[in-house]
mmCIF file of C-alpha atoms in Angstrom:
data_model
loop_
_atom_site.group_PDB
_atom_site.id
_atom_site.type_symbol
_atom_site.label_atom_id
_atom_site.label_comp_id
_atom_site.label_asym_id
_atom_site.label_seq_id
_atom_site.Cartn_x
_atom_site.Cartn_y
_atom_site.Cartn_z
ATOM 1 C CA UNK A 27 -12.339 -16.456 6.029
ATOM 2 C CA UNK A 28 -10.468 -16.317 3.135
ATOM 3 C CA UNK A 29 -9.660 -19.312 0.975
ATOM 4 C CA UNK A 30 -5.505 -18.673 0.174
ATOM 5 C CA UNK A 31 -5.294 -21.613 -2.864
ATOM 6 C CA UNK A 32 -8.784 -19.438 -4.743
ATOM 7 C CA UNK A 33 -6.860 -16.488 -3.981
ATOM 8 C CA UNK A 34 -3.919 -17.877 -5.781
ATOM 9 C CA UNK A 35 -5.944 -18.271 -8.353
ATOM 10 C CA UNK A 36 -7.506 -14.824 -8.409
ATOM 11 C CA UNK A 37 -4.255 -12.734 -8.530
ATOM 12 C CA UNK A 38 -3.402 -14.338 -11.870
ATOM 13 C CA UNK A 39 -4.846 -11.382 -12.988
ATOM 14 C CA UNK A 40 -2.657 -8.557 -10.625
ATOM 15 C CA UNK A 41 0.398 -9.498 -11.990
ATOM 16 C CA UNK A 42 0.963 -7.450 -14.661
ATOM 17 C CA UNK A 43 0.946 -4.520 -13.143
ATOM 18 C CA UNK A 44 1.643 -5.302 -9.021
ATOM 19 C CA UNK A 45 4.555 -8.081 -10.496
ATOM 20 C CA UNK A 46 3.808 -10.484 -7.842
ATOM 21 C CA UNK A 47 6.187 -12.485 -7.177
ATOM 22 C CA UNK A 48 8.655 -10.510 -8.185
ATOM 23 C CA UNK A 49 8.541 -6.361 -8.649
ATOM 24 C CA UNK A 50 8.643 -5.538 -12.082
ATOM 25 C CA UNK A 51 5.299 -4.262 -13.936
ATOM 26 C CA UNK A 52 4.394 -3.606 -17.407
ATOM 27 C CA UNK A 53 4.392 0.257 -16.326
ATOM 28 C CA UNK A 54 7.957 0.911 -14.761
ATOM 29 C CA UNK A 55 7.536 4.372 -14.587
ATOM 30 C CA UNK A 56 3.956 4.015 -13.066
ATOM 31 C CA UNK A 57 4.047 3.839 -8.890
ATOM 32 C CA UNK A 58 2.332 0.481 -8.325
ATOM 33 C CA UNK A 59 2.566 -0.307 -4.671
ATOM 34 C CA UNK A 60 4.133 -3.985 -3.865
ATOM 35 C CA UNK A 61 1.132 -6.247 -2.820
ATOM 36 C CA UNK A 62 2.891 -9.879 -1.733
ATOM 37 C CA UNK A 63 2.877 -9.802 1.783
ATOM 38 C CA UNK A 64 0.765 -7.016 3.122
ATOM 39 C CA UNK A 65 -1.640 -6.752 6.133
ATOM 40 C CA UNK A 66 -4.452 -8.818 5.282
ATOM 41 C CA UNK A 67 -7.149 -6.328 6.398
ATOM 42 C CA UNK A 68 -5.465 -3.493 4.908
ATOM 43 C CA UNK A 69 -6.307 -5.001 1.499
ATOM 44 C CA UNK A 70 -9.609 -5.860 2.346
ATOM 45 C CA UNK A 71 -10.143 -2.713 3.163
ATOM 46 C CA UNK A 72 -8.483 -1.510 -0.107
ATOM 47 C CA UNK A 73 -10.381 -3.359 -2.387
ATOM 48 C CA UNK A 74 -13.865 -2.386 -0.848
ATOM 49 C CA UNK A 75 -12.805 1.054 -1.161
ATOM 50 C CA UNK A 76 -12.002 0.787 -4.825
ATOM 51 C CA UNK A 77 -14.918 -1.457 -5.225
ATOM 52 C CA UNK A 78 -17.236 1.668 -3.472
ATOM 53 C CA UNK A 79 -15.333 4.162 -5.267
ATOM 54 C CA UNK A 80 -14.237 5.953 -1.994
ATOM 55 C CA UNK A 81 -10.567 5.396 -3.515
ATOM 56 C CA UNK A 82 -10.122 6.471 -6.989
ATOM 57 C CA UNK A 83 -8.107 4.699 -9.338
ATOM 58 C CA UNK A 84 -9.638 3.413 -12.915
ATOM 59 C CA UNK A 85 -8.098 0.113 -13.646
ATOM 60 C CA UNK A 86 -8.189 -0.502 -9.515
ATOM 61 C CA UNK A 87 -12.045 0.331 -9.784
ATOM 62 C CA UNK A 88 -12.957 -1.766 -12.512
ATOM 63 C CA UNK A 89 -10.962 -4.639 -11.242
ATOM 64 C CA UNK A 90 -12.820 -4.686 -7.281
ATOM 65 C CA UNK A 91 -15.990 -3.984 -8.780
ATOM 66 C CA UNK A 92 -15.724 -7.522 -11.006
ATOM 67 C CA UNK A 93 -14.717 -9.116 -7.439
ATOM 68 C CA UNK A 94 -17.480 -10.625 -4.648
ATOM 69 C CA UNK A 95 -16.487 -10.217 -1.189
ATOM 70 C CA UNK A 96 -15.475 -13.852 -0.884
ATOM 71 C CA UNK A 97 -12.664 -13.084 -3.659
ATOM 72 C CA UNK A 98 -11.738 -9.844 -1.887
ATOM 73 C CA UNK A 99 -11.246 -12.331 1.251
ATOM 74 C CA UNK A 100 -9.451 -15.001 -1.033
ATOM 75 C CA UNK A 101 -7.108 -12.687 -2.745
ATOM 76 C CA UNK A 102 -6.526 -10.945 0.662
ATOM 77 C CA UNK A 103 -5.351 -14.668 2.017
ATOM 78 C CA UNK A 104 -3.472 -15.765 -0.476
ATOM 79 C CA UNK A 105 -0.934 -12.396 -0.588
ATOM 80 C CA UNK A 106 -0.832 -11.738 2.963
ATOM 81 C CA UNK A 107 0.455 -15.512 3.173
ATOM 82 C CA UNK A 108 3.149 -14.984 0.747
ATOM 83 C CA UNK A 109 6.526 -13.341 1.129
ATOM 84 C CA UNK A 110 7.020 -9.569 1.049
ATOM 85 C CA UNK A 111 9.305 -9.027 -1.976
ATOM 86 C CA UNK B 10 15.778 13.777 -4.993
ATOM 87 C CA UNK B 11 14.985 11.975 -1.872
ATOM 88 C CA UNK B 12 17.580 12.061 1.391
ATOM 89 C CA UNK B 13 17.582 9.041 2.945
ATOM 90 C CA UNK B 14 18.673 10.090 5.990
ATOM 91 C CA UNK B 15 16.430 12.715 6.478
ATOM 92 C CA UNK B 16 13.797 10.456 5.697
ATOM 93 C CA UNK B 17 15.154 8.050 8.493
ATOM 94 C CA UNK B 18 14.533 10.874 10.876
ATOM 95 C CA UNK B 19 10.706 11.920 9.316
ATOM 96 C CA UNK B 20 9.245 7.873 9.501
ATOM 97 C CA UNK B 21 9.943 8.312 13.418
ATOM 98 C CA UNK B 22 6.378 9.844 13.782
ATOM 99 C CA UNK B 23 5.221 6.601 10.974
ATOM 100 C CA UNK B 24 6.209 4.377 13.326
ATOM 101 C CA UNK B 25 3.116 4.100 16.021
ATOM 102 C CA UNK B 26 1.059 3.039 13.521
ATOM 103 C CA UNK B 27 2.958 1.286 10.901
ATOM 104 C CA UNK B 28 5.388 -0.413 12.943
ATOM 105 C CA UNK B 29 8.506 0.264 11.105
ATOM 106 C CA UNK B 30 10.934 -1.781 10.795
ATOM 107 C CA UNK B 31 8.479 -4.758 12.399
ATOM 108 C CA UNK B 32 4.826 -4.712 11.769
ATOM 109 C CA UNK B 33 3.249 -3.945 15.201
ATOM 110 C CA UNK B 34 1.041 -1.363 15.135
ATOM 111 C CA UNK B 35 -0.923 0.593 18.271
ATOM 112 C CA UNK B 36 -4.022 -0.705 16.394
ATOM 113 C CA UNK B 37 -3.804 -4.258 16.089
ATOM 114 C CA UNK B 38 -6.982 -4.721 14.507
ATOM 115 C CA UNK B 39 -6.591 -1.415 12.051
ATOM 116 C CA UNK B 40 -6.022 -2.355 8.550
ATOM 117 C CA UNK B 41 -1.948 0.102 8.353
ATOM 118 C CA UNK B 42 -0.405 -1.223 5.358
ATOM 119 C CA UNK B 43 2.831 -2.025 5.524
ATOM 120 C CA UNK B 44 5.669 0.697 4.387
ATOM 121 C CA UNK B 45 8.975 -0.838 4.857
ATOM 122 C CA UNK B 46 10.468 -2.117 1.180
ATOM 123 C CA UNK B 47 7.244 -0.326 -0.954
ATOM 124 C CA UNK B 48 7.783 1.247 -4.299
ATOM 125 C CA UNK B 49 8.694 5.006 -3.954
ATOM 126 C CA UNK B 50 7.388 6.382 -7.114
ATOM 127 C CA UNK B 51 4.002 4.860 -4.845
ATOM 128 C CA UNK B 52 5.374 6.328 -1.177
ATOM 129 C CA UNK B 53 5.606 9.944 -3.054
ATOM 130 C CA UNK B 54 2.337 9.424 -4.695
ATOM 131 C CA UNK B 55 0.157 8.094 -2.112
ATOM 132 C CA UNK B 56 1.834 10.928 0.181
ATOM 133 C CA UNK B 57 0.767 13.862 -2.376
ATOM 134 C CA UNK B 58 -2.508 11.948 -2.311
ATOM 135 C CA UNK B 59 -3.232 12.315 1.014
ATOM 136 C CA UNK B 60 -1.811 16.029 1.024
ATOM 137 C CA UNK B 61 -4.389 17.066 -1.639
ATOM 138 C CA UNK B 62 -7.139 15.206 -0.319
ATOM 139 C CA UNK B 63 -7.565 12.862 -3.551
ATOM 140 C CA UNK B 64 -6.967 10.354 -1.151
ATOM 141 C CA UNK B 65 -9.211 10.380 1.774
ATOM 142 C CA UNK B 66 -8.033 8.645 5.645
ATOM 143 C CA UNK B 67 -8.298 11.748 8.942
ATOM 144 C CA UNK B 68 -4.575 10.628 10.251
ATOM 145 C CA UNK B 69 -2.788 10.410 7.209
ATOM 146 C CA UNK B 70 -4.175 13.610 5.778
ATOM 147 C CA UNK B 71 -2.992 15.316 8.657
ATOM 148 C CA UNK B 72 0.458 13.728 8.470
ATOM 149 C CA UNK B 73 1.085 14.835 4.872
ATOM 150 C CA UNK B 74 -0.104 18.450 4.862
ATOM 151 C CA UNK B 75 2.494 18.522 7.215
ATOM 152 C CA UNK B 76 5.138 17.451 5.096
ATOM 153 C CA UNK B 77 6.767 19.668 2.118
ATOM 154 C CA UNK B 78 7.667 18.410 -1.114
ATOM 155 C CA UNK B 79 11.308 17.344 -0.507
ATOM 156 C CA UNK B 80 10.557 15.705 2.886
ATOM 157 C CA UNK B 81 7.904 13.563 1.099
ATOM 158 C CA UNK B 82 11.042 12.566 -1.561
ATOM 159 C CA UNK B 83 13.321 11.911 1.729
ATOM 160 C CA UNK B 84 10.697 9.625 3.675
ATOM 161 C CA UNK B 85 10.017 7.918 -0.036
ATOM 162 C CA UNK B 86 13.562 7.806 -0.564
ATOM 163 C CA UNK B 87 14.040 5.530 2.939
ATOM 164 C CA UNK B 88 11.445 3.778 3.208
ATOM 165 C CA UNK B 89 12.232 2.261 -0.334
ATOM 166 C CA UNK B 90 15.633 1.549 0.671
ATOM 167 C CA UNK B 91 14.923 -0.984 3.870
ATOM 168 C CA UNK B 92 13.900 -4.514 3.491
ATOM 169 C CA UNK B 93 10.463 -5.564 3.340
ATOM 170 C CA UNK B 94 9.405 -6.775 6.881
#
């Protein structure tokens, strides 16, 4: 189970791109999907794909791959608890 | 540019899975992102993703090679446009 106030924590890190809580990004012009609020397993699932490499995306890749499962649950917790924006 | 209401009409076959505008699904316990209220520059990407196979899931590869161009830009276009659920 995921731990929501680690995940809190963890996401420090998404922001500057994914813009949580709000939706703005350092990249405007660069489609980064909203993260606060979505399905829980969805971005479980998302990060071990990155993390594998069976979804491609550079910064996404080196980003899971620096994350244990127990942050992937964490960070997974903490955004799925959160408002949608 | 995207047509909103033709998109309206195109997320009818989203729906079973992704559970627009709520976020029931026919597979409670499959990991379907949520749509309603995401980026569009990310709907139109993820979309052409799917279409060319850089991105790899059976269903929604299927979906998207069945879309053209514009109606990606029209289902993009709507789903961008409704409130985050």
């Amino acid at each position: 189970t995921g731990d929501k106030a680690n995940g809190r924590t963890l996401v420090y890190t998404c922001n500057g791109c994914h813009g949580i809580p709000g939706t703005n990004n350092a990249y405007p012009q660069y489609p980064v999907p909203k993260i606060a609020g979505q399905n829980e397993q969805y971005i479980i699932s998302a990060l071990h794909e990155y993390k594998s490499g069976d979804r491609t995306h550079p910064t996404m890749m080196a980003q899971a791959q620096s994350l244990s499962d127990q942050e992937i649950e964490d960070i997974a917790a903490y955004l799925s608890s959160i408002a949608a924006k």
